[in-house]
Amino acid sequence: MTRLSRAQALGVILLGAACIGADANLVVGRSAPPPPPIDHVFIIVLENRNYDATFGPGSAGPYLADTLVKQGALLTQYYGIGHASLDNYIAMISGIAPNPSTQGDCPVFTEFAQTGTSADGQPIGLGCVYPGQVQTIANQLMAAGKTWRGYFEDMGNDPAREATACAHAVIGAPDPTKTRDAAHQDWYATKHNPFAYFHAIIDDSVSCRAHVVPLTMLGADLGAETPNLVFITPDLCHDGHDPKCGDRPGGLTGIDEFLRHWVPAITHSSAFKHGLLIIVFDESGNDDAACCGEQPGPNTTVPGGGGPGGGRTGAVLISPFLAPGTVSEVPYNHYSMLKSVEEIFNLPFLGYAGRPGLASFGADVYTKR
C-alpha cells in the first residue's frame, strides 16, 4: 500500500474540504472508468409502473418492454426514490431528497422555507419552490457553456390555465394544473415539470421561457441545434399516469403510442450519433422499496410514505455506446441517473448524487465503445 507523507495527506484533506464547501448542495466526486464521449442526453420520464407490470410477461406496453429492450439496455434494478411524483422529478435534476410538501405533489405553489443545511448538503425546511442558491443540473450546464431544454407535452394548450412556456402557478396560489382540462385537450401537469420548482430557473423569466417549452418544439430542435440535455415529459396519458384522456388511451398503451413516435425521431437524428436516451419511470405503482443506500434526507423519515423509497420500476437505455439486448442487474435510482449525466458532462455532483459509493452507469451499461 502506498503511504502519503504528512504534507500530502494534509493537501488531500484540504482539497476535500474545499470541494465540499464550494456549494451548499453540491458534492464533488468521480467514478471510474469515465463514460464514453456522449454529447447529447435525452431523458423521457414516465409514470407509476412497477417493474413486473411493465417488463413482465404479457405487458400492455410491448413496444417498450420488448422492442426497445432489444434495441438497448434493460436496467432490471432501477428504483424511484419516493412517493408521490414531484419528489422523484426534483431528485432527478437536483439530488434533493423529499420533504412533506413535495411528497404531496405541492397542490399549492408555496415557497420552500429553508431553515438550514444538513451536514450532507441537503436544504432543511418545508415547501415547494427552492431558493435561488439551490442549483439544478440546468444551472450547471449553463455555467459550463452547455445547453439544455425541458419539453412538456400540452403545456399552454389552454393559455388561460397555464403559460405557453415556463408554466407554473403564482407563488402562494393553488396549482391550476391539478384539474384536468379536457375542453382544451390540455393534460399538462406542473408536478411533472421539476424545473418549475427552482427560483434559480423561474426567476429569470426570459431564460425560463427559452428553456422550459412545449413538446411541439422538439421536432425542429432535433433537426437543428439539439441541446446537450433534453428532458421530456409526456402528458398525463402518454406518460401512463391516467387511464384515459378524453378518447385517448393512457396507461402502458398511451406510453407505447408516445414512444413509437418520439424514440425513432430521437435515435434517427444527427444528435444521436454520440447520444444516450434514458427512459425511466418516476415511481412504482405498488411498492416503496429502495436501493443504493438511499438516505431519507433531513425533512422526512420515510420518502416512500410507507417505506424507504419509490419502488422498483426498471429503466431502458439506448445508445450507440451500448450493445442491443444488454441487461444490467446493478442497482440504480434517480440519484444514480443524475450522477451519470453529470459525469457525462464533467459536472460536479449535486445533492445525493454525490453520496460515497453510489453507482453511476458503467461497463455494465456501456458495453460497446
Tab-separated table of C-alpha atoms in Angstrom:
chain	number	residue	atom	x	y	z
A	1	MET	CA	0.000	0.000	0.000
A	2	THR	CA	1.359	3.475	-0.891
A	3	ARG	CA	1.748	5.786	2.126
A	4	LEU	CA	1.280	9.540	1.847
A	5	SER	CA	3.606	11.957	3.559
A	6	ARG	CA	2.095	14.178	6.221
A	7	ALA	CA	2.155	17.123	3.804
A	8	GLN	CA	0.485	15.090	1.052
A	9	ALA	CA	-2.205	13.856	3.437
A	10	LEU	CA	-2.897	17.394	4.611
A	11	GLY	CA	-3.246	18.507	0.999
A	12	VAL	CA	-5.821	15.810	0.303
A	13	ILE	CA	-7.808	16.805	3.395
A	14	LEU	CA	-7.773	20.499	2.455
A	15	LEU	CA	-8.755	19.763	-1.130
A	16	GLY	CA	-11.692	17.651	0.029
A	17	ALA	CA	-12.841	20.346	2.441
A	18	ALA	CA	-12.661	22.983	-0.268
A	19	CYS	CA	-14.722	20.863	-2.623
A	20	ILE	CA	-17.415	20.138	-0.022
A	21	GLY	CA	-17.699	23.770	0.969
A	22	ALA	CA	-17.857	25.127	-2.565
A	23	ASP	CA	-21.644	24.843	-2.757
A	24	ALA	CA	-24.140	24.008	-0.032
A	25	ASN	CA	-25.984	21.378	-2.051
A	26	LEU	CA	-23.095	20.127	-4.163
A	27	VAL	CA	-20.628	17.330	-3.582
A	28	VAL	CA	-17.703	16.700	-5.917
A	29	GLY	CA	-16.508	13.235	-6.841
A	30	ARG	CA	-15.804	10.981	-9.756
A	31	SER	CA	-16.134	7.301	-10.502
A	32	ALA	CA	-14.017	5.283	-12.965
A	33	PRO	CA	-13.818	4.420	-15.764
A	34	PRO	CA	-15.072	7.609	-17.431
A	35	PRO	CA	-18.211	7.472	-19.575
A	36	PRO	CA	-17.967	7.323	-23.368
A	37	PRO	CA	-17.903	10.593	-25.372
A	38	ILE	CA	-21.647	11.289	-25.202
A	39	ASP	CA	-22.640	14.832	-26.139
A	40	HIS	CA	-26.450	14.627	-26.078
A	41	VAL	CA	-28.571	13.032	-23.330
A	42	PHE	CA	-32.303	12.552	-23.813
A	43	ILE	CA	-34.448	11.693	-20.766
A	44	ILE	CA	-38.083	10.597	-21.084
A	45	VAL	CA	-39.943	10.311	-17.757
A	46	LEU	CA	-42.971	8.029	-17.469
A	47	GLU	CA	-45.338	7.384	-14.583
A	48	ASN	CA	-46.338	4.988	-11.856
A	49	ARG	CA	-45.472	1.487	-13.075
A	50	ASN	CA	-43.699	-1.280	-11.220
A	51	TYR	CA	-41.158	-3.471	-12.953
A	52	ASP	CA	-43.270	-6.619	-13.282
A	53	ALA	CA	-46.235	-4.760	-14.790
A	54	THR	CA	-44.081	-3.033	-17.396
A	55	PHE	CA	-41.484	-5.633	-18.299
A	56	GLY	CA	-43.112	-8.896	-17.221
A	57	PRO	CA	-44.887	-11.433	-19.472
A	58	GLY	CA	-47.967	-10.100	-21.203
A	59	SER	CA	-47.009	-6.437	-20.738
A	60	ALA	CA	-49.557	-3.975	-22.104
A	61	GLY	CA	-46.596	-1.958	-23.437
A	62	PRO	CA	-44.832	-4.324	-25.845
A	63	TYR	CA	-43.020	-1.574	-27.736
A	64	LEU	CA	-41.202	-0.514	-24.557
A	65	ALA	CA	-40.959	-3.932	-22.916
A	66	ASP	CA	-39.862	-5.875	-25.981
A	67	THR	CA	-38.880	-3.743	-28.988
A	68	LEU	CA	-36.900	-1.081	-27.121
A	69	VAL	CA	-35.411	-3.544	-24.632
A	70	LYS	CA	-33.993	-5.478	-27.600
A	71	GLN	CA	-32.566	-2.244	-29.042
A	72	GLY	CA	-30.922	-1.109	-25.837
A	73	ALA	CA	-30.136	-1.943	-22.227
A	74	LEU	CA	-32.653	-3.028	-19.612
A	75	LEU	CA	-31.804	-1.938	-16.072
A	76	THR	CA	-33.708	-4.504	-14.034
A	77	GLN	CA	-32.871	-2.949	-10.645
A	78	TYR	CA	-33.740	0.699	-11.234
A	79	TYR	CA	-35.724	2.361	-8.391
A	80	GLY	CA	-37.621	5.555	-7.670
A	81	ILE	CA	-36.612	7.498	-4.566
A	82	GLY	CA	-40.025	8.371	-3.098
A	83	HIS	CA	-43.754	8.896	-3.481
A	84	ALA	CA	-45.637	10.619	-4.966
A	85	SER	CA	-44.465	12.159	-8.255
A	86	LEU	CA	-42.837	15.505	-7.592
A	87	ASP	CA	-40.119	14.451	-5.168
A	88	ASN	CA	-38.825	11.982	-7.759
A	89	TYR	CA	-38.670	14.611	-10.514
A	90	ILE	CA	-36.884	17.074	-8.225
A	91	ALA	CA	-34.320	14.414	-7.284
A	92	MET	CA	-33.601	13.748	-10.970
A	93	ILE	CA	-32.346	17.284	-11.612
A	94	SER	CA	-31.025	18.404	-8.211
A	95	GLY	CA	-30.232	15.443	-5.962
A	96	ILE	CA	-32.559	16.885	-3.301
A	97	ALA	CA	-34.411	14.421	-1.078
A	98	PRO	CA	-38.177	14.657	-0.406
A	99	ASN	CA	-39.931	16.897	2.061
A	100	PRO	CA	-43.609	16.518	3.027
A	101	SER	CA	-44.714	19.194	0.537
A	102	THR	CA	-43.010	17.613	-2.478
A	103	GLN	CA	-44.177	14.176	-1.299
A	104	GLY	CA	-47.706	15.570	-1.553
A	105	ASP	CA	-47.141	16.973	-5.089
A	106	CYS	CA	-47.486	20.594	-3.898
A	107	PRO	CA	-51.180	21.392	-4.507
A	108	VAL	CA	-50.287	24.961	-3.503
A	109	PHE	CA	-47.205	26.598	-5.029
A	110	THR	CA	-45.526	27.537	-1.756
A	111	GLU	CA	-42.026	28.816	-1.091
A	112	PHE	CA	-39.550	26.351	0.394
A	113	ALA	CA	-38.851	27.889	3.790
A	114	GLN	CA	-35.228	26.930	4.371
A	115	THR	CA	-34.094	26.842	7.984
A	116	GLY	CA	-30.637	25.444	7.409
A	117	THR	CA	-28.490	22.962	5.529
A	118	SER	CA	-27.743	19.427	6.697
A	119	ALA	CA	-24.228	18.095	7.154
A	120	ASP	CA	-24.537	16.253	3.825
A	121	GLY	CA	-25.651	19.364	1.931
A	122	GLN	CA	-29.434	18.923	1.856
A	123	PRO	CA	-31.615	22.036	2.333
A	124	ILE	CA	-33.603	21.787	5.577
A	125	GLY	CA	-37.162	23.059	5.533
A	126	LEU	CA	-40.644	22.655	4.111
A	127	GLY	CA	-42.237	23.801	0.880
A	128	CYS	CA	-42.152	23.583	-2.884
A	129	VAL	CA	-40.115	26.264	-4.648
A	130	TYR	CA	-36.443	26.168	-3.658
A	131	PRO	CA	-34.433	29.374	-3.040
A	132	GLY	CA	-32.200	30.803	-5.734
A	133	GLN	CA	-28.980	29.432	-4.283
A	134	VAL	CA	-30.231	25.846	-4.680
A	135	GLN	CA	-28.927	24.676	-8.038
A	136	THR	CA	-30.028	22.138	-10.650
A	137	ILE	CA	-28.223	20.381	-13.461
A	138	ALA	CA	-29.705	23.022	-15.768
A	139	ASN	CA	-27.800	25.747	-13.908
A	140	GLN	CA	-24.657	23.628	-14.005
A	141	LEU	CA	-24.921	23.136	-17.743
A	142	MET	CA	-25.374	26.845	-18.432
A	143	ALA	CA	-22.399	27.700	-16.213
A	144	ALA	CA	-20.326	25.166	-18.166
A	145	GLY	CA	-21.330	26.675	-21.511
A	146	LYS	CA	-23.604	23.782	-22.453
A	147	THR	CA	-27.256	23.762	-23.458
A	148	TRP	CA	-30.492	22.243	-22.143
A	149	ARG	CA	-34.214	22.306	-22.643
A	150	GLY	CA	-37.220	20.748	-20.940
A	151	TYR	CA	-40.062	19.745	-23.288
A	152	PHE	CA	-43.554	19.289	-21.852
A	153	GLU	CA	-46.472	17.885	-23.792
A	154	ASP	CA	-49.671	20.004	-23.802
A	155	MET	CA	-48.022	22.927	-21.987
A	156	GLY	CA	-50.001	26.040	-22.943
A	157	ASN	CA	-52.804	24.241	-24.776
A	158	ASP	CA	-55.082	26.372	-22.594
A	159	PRO	CA	-53.208	29.666	-22.083
A	160	ALA	CA	-55.853	30.717	-19.566
A	161	ARG	CA	-54.812	27.809	-17.344
A	162	GLU	CA	-51.016	27.901	-17.738
A	163	ALA	CA	-48.457	29.819	-19.780
A	164	THR	CA	-47.245	28.579	-23.154
A	165	ALA	CA	-43.683	28.310	-21.771
A	166	CYS	CA	-42.154	28.240	-18.277
A	167	ALA	CA	-45.602	27.298	-16.982
A	168	HIS	CA	-46.197	27.333	-13.227
A	169	ALA	CA	-48.574	28.763	-10.660
A	170	VAL	CA	-48.122	32.075	-8.882
A	171	ILE	CA	-46.239	31.734	-5.610
A	172	GLY	CA	-48.750	31.059	-2.841
A	173	ALA	CA	-51.549	30.117	-5.247
A	174	PRO	CA	-53.116	26.712	-5.918
A	175	ASP	CA	-51.719	24.774	-8.865
A	176	PRO	CA	-54.360	25.056	-11.632
A	177	THR	CA	-52.987	22.018	-13.448
A	178	LYS	CA	-54.187	19.744	-10.644
A	179	THR	CA	-57.517	19.777	-12.528
A	180	ARG	CA	-57.735	18.094	-15.941
A	181	ASP	CA	-58.654	20.399	-18.840
A	182	ALA	CA	-60.415	18.113	-21.303
A	183	ALA	CA	-62.110	21.008	-23.096
A	184	HIS	CA	-58.757	22.210	-24.432
A	185	GLN	CA	-57.067	18.788	-24.655
A	186	ASP	CA	-54.654	20.065	-22.021
A	187	TRP	CA	-53.206	17.285	-19.875
A	188	TYR	CA	-50.087	19.144	-18.750
A	189	ALA	CA	-49.239	18.775	-15.036
A	190	THR	CA	-46.804	21.128	-13.315
A	191	LYS	CA	-45.890	18.406	-10.790
A	192	HIS	CA	-44.189	16.575	-13.691
A	193	ASN	CA	-42.077	19.636	-14.556
A	194	PRO	CA	-39.286	19.822	-11.962
A	195	PHE	CA	-37.717	22.990	-13.366
A	196	ALA	CA	-40.759	24.983	-12.186
A	197	TYR	CA	-39.777	24.416	-8.548
A	198	PHE	CA	-36.458	26.289	-8.510
A	199	HIS	CA	-36.066	30.056	-8.257
A	200	ALA	CA	-32.673	29.538	-9.906
A	201	ILE	CA	-34.643	28.801	-13.086
A	202	ILE	CA	-38.012	30.582	-12.921
A	203	ASP	CA	-36.766	33.944	-11.639
A	204	ASP	CA	-35.101	34.693	-14.988
A	205	SER	CA	-38.331	34.667	-16.969
A	206	VAL	CA	-36.662	35.239	-20.340
A	207	SER	CA	-34.284	32.328	-19.882
A	208	CYS	CA	-37.004	30.136	-18.418
A	209	ARG	CA	-39.339	30.732	-21.352
A	210	ALA	CA	-36.498	29.853	-23.723
A	211	HIS	CA	-35.647	26.630	-21.907
A	212	VAL	CA	-38.917	25.235	-20.487
A	213	VAL	CA	-41.050	24.816	-23.574
A	214	PRO	CA	-43.881	22.816	-25.165
A	215	LEU	CA	-43.074	19.425	-26.666
A	216	THR	CA	-44.132	20.780	-30.070
A	217	MET	CA	-40.719	22.479	-30.294
A	218	LEU	CA	-38.734	19.253	-30.053
A	219	GLY	CA	-39.130	18.197	-33.692
A	220	ALA	CA	-37.476	21.348	-35.010
A	221	ASP	CA	-34.756	21.164	-32.347
A	222	LEU	CA	-33.856	17.629	-33.429
A	223	GLY	CA	-33.250	18.955	-36.890
A	224	ALA	CA	-31.176	21.957	-35.862
A	225	GLU	CA	-29.281	22.756	-32.676
A	226	THR	CA	-30.171	19.941	-30.315
A	227	PRO	CA	-29.491	20.803	-26.640
A	228	ASN	CA	-26.911	18.782	-24.745
A	229	LEU	CA	-29.627	17.770	-22.254
A	230	VAL	CA	-33.152	17.097	-23.478
A	231	PHE	CA	-35.672	16.419	-20.675
A	232	ILE	CA	-39.069	15.201	-21.922
A	233	THR	CA	-42.316	14.796	-20.001
A	234	PRO	CA	-45.335	13.444	-21.903
A	235	ASP	CA	-48.860	14.486	-20.958
A	236	LEU	CA	-50.892	12.616	-18.346
A	237	CYS	CA	-51.950	9.889	-20.764
A	238	HIS	CA	-48.783	9.482	-22.787
A	239	ASP	CA	-46.776	9.142	-19.563
A	240	GLY	CA	-49.126	6.421	-18.313
A	241	HIS	CA	-50.434	8.372	-15.310
A	242	ASP	CA	-54.106	8.467	-16.330
A	243	PRO	CA	-56.040	5.537	-17.800
A	244	LYS	CA	-57.734	7.803	-20.338
A	245	CYS	CA	-57.656	11.398	-21.620
A	246	GLY	CA	-60.897	12.086	-23.439
A	247	ASP	CA	-60.953	9.475	-26.176
A	248	ARG	CA	-57.197	8.781	-25.945
A	249	PRO	CA	-55.885	5.759	-24.040
A	250	GLY	CA	-53.430	6.149	-21.193
A	251	GLY	CA	-51.530	3.601	-19.134
A	252	LEU	CA	-48.955	1.466	-20.912
A	253	THR	CA	-50.946	1.759	-24.156
A	254	GLY	CA	-50.557	5.531	-24.060
A	255	ILE	CA	-46.876	5.166	-23.222
A	256	ASP	CA	-46.269	2.915	-26.219
A	257	GLU	CA	-48.105	5.348	-28.500
A	258	PHE	CA	-45.830	8.184	-27.373
A	259	LEU	CA	-42.611	6.171	-27.587
A	260	ARG	CA	-43.406	4.784	-31.052
A	261	HIS	CA	-43.423	8.360	-32.336
A	262	TRP	CA	-40.605	10.014	-30.401
A	263	VAL	CA	-37.987	7.308	-29.914
A	264	PRO	CA	-37.304	6.854	-33.660
A	265	ALA	CA	-37.320	10.637	-34.092
A	266	ILE	CA	-34.597	10.902	-31.446
A	267	THR	CA	-32.496	7.879	-32.394
A	268	HIS	CA	-32.550	8.740	-36.110
A	269	SER	CA	-31.494	12.351	-35.503
A	270	SER	CA	-27.959	13.542	-36.185
A	271	ALA	CA	-27.574	14.442	-32.488
A	272	PHE	CA	-27.854	10.780	-31.544
A	273	LYS	CA	-24.583	9.827	-33.225
A	274	HIS	CA	-22.995	10.371	-29.802
A	275	GLY	CA	-26.224	10.272	-27.815
A	276	LEU	CA	-27.852	8.482	-24.917
A	277	LEU	CA	-31.607	8.004	-24.428
A	278	ILE	CA	-32.792	7.232	-20.889
A	279	ILE	CA	-36.382	6.063	-20.390
A	280	VAL	CA	-37.373	5.960	-16.720
A	281	PHE	CA	-40.473	5.854	-14.536
A	282	ASP	CA	-40.764	8.301	-11.670
A	283	GLU	CA	-42.011	5.715	-9.165
A	284	SER	CA	-43.501	2.266	-8.865
A	285	GLY	CA	-47.249	1.922	-8.720
A	286	ASN	CA	-47.375	-0.508	-5.831
A	287	ASP	CA	-44.245	-0.612	-3.689
A	288	ASP	CA	-41.947	1.702	-1.762
A	289	ALA	CA	-38.710	-0.260	-1.704
A	290	ALA	CA	-35.371	1.492	-2.082
A	291	CYS	CA	-31.889	0.666	-3.273
A	292	CYS	CA	-28.399	2.023	-3.367
A	293	GLY	CA	-28.121	3.018	0.290
A	294	GLU	CA	-30.741	5.742	-0.211
A	295	GLN	CA	-30.870	8.221	2.681
A	296	PRO	CA	-34.207	9.832	3.606
A	297	GLY	CA	-32.782	13.326	3.993
A	298	PRO	CA	-33.404	15.774	6.834
A	299	ASN	CA	-37.044	16.607	6.090
A	300	THR	CA	-38.893	13.282	6.121
A	301	THR	CA	-38.170	9.930	7.719
A	302	VAL	CA	-39.916	7.786	5.085
A	303	PRO	CA	-39.527	9.014	1.467
A	304	GLY	CA	-41.928	6.358	0.165
A	305	GLY	CA	-44.688	7.210	2.602
A	306	GLY	CA	-44.873	3.632	3.848
A	307	GLY	CA	-41.285	2.671	3.129
A	308	PRO	CA	-37.810	3.940	2.287
A	309	GLY	CA	-38.114	4.653	-1.449
A	310	GLY	CA	-40.125	4.837	-4.641
A	311	GLY	CA	-40.084	1.150	-5.572
A	312	ARG	CA	-38.590	-0.898	-8.372
A	313	THR	CA	-39.518	0.373	-11.824
A	314	GLY	CA	-36.800	-0.702	-14.248
A	315	ALA	CA	-35.414	1.554	-16.972
A	316	VAL	CA	-34.352	1.313	-20.614
A	317	LEU	CA	-31.286	2.977	-22.137
A	318	ILE	CA	-30.462	3.233	-25.847
A	319	SER	CA	-27.165	4.496	-27.262
A	320	PRO	CA	-24.546	3.760	-29.921
A	321	PHE	CA	-22.289	3.040	-26.931
A	322	LEU	CA	-24.217	0.021	-25.681
A	323	ALA	CA	-24.893	-3.317	-27.314
A	324	PRO	CA	-28.530	-4.132	-28.115
A	325	GLY	CA	-30.010	-6.648	-25.711
A	326	THR	CA	-27.815	-5.617	-22.776
A	327	VAL	CA	-29.242	-6.466	-19.343
A	328	SER	CA	-27.828	-4.948	-16.156
A	329	GLU	CA	-28.731	-6.061	-12.643
A	330	VAL	CA	-26.713	-3.294	-10.969
A	331	PRO	CA	-28.943	-1.266	-8.591
A	332	TYR	CA	-29.606	2.324	-9.683
A	333	ASN	CA	-32.016	5.093	-8.707
A	334	HIS	CA	-32.722	8.697	-9.726
A	335	TYR	CA	-29.693	9.966	-7.817
A	336	SER	CA	-27.603	7.466	-9.804
A	337	MET	CA	-29.053	8.789	-13.045
A	338	LEU	CA	-28.253	12.383	-12.096
A	339	LYS	CA	-24.707	11.367	-11.178
A	340	SER	CA	-24.342	9.531	-14.506
A	341	VAL	CA	-25.458	12.560	-16.534
A	342	GLU	CA	-23.210	14.885	-14.535
A	343	GLU	CA	-20.278	12.555	-15.238
A	344	ILE	CA	-21.032	12.672	-18.960
A	345	PHE	CA	-20.820	16.477	-18.964
A	346	ASN	CA	-17.953	16.616	-16.440
A	347	LEU	CA	-20.028	18.435	-13.817
A	348	PRO	CA	-19.782	18.302	-10.010
A	349	PHE	CA	-22.357	16.124	-8.258
A	350	LEU	CA	-25.421	17.781	-6.764
A	351	GLY	CA	-27.002	16.635	-3.519
A	352	TYR	CA	-27.352	12.891	-3.059
A	353	ALA	CA	-25.849	12.251	-6.487
A	354	GLY	CA	-22.578	12.747	-4.637
A	355	ARG	CA	-23.077	10.204	-1.869
A	356	PRO	CA	-19.999	7.974	-1.453
A	357	GLY	CA	-20.328	4.610	-3.151
A	358	LEU	CA	-23.353	5.500	-5.297
A	359	ALA	CA	-23.111	3.666	-8.618
A	360	SER	CA	-23.268	5.523	-11.916
A	361	PHE	CA	-23.742	3.906	-15.311
A	362	GLY	CA	-20.593	1.930	-16.061
A	363	ALA	CA	-19.273	-1.029	-18.004
A	364	ASP	CA	-22.496	-2.952	-17.295
A	365	VAL	CA	-24.329	-0.362	-19.425
A	366	TYR	CA	-21.717	0.967	-21.840
A	367	THR	CA	-20.995	-2.417	-23.415
A	368	LYS	CA	-19.919	-1.075	-26.797
A	369	ARG	CA	-17.267	1.638	-27.065
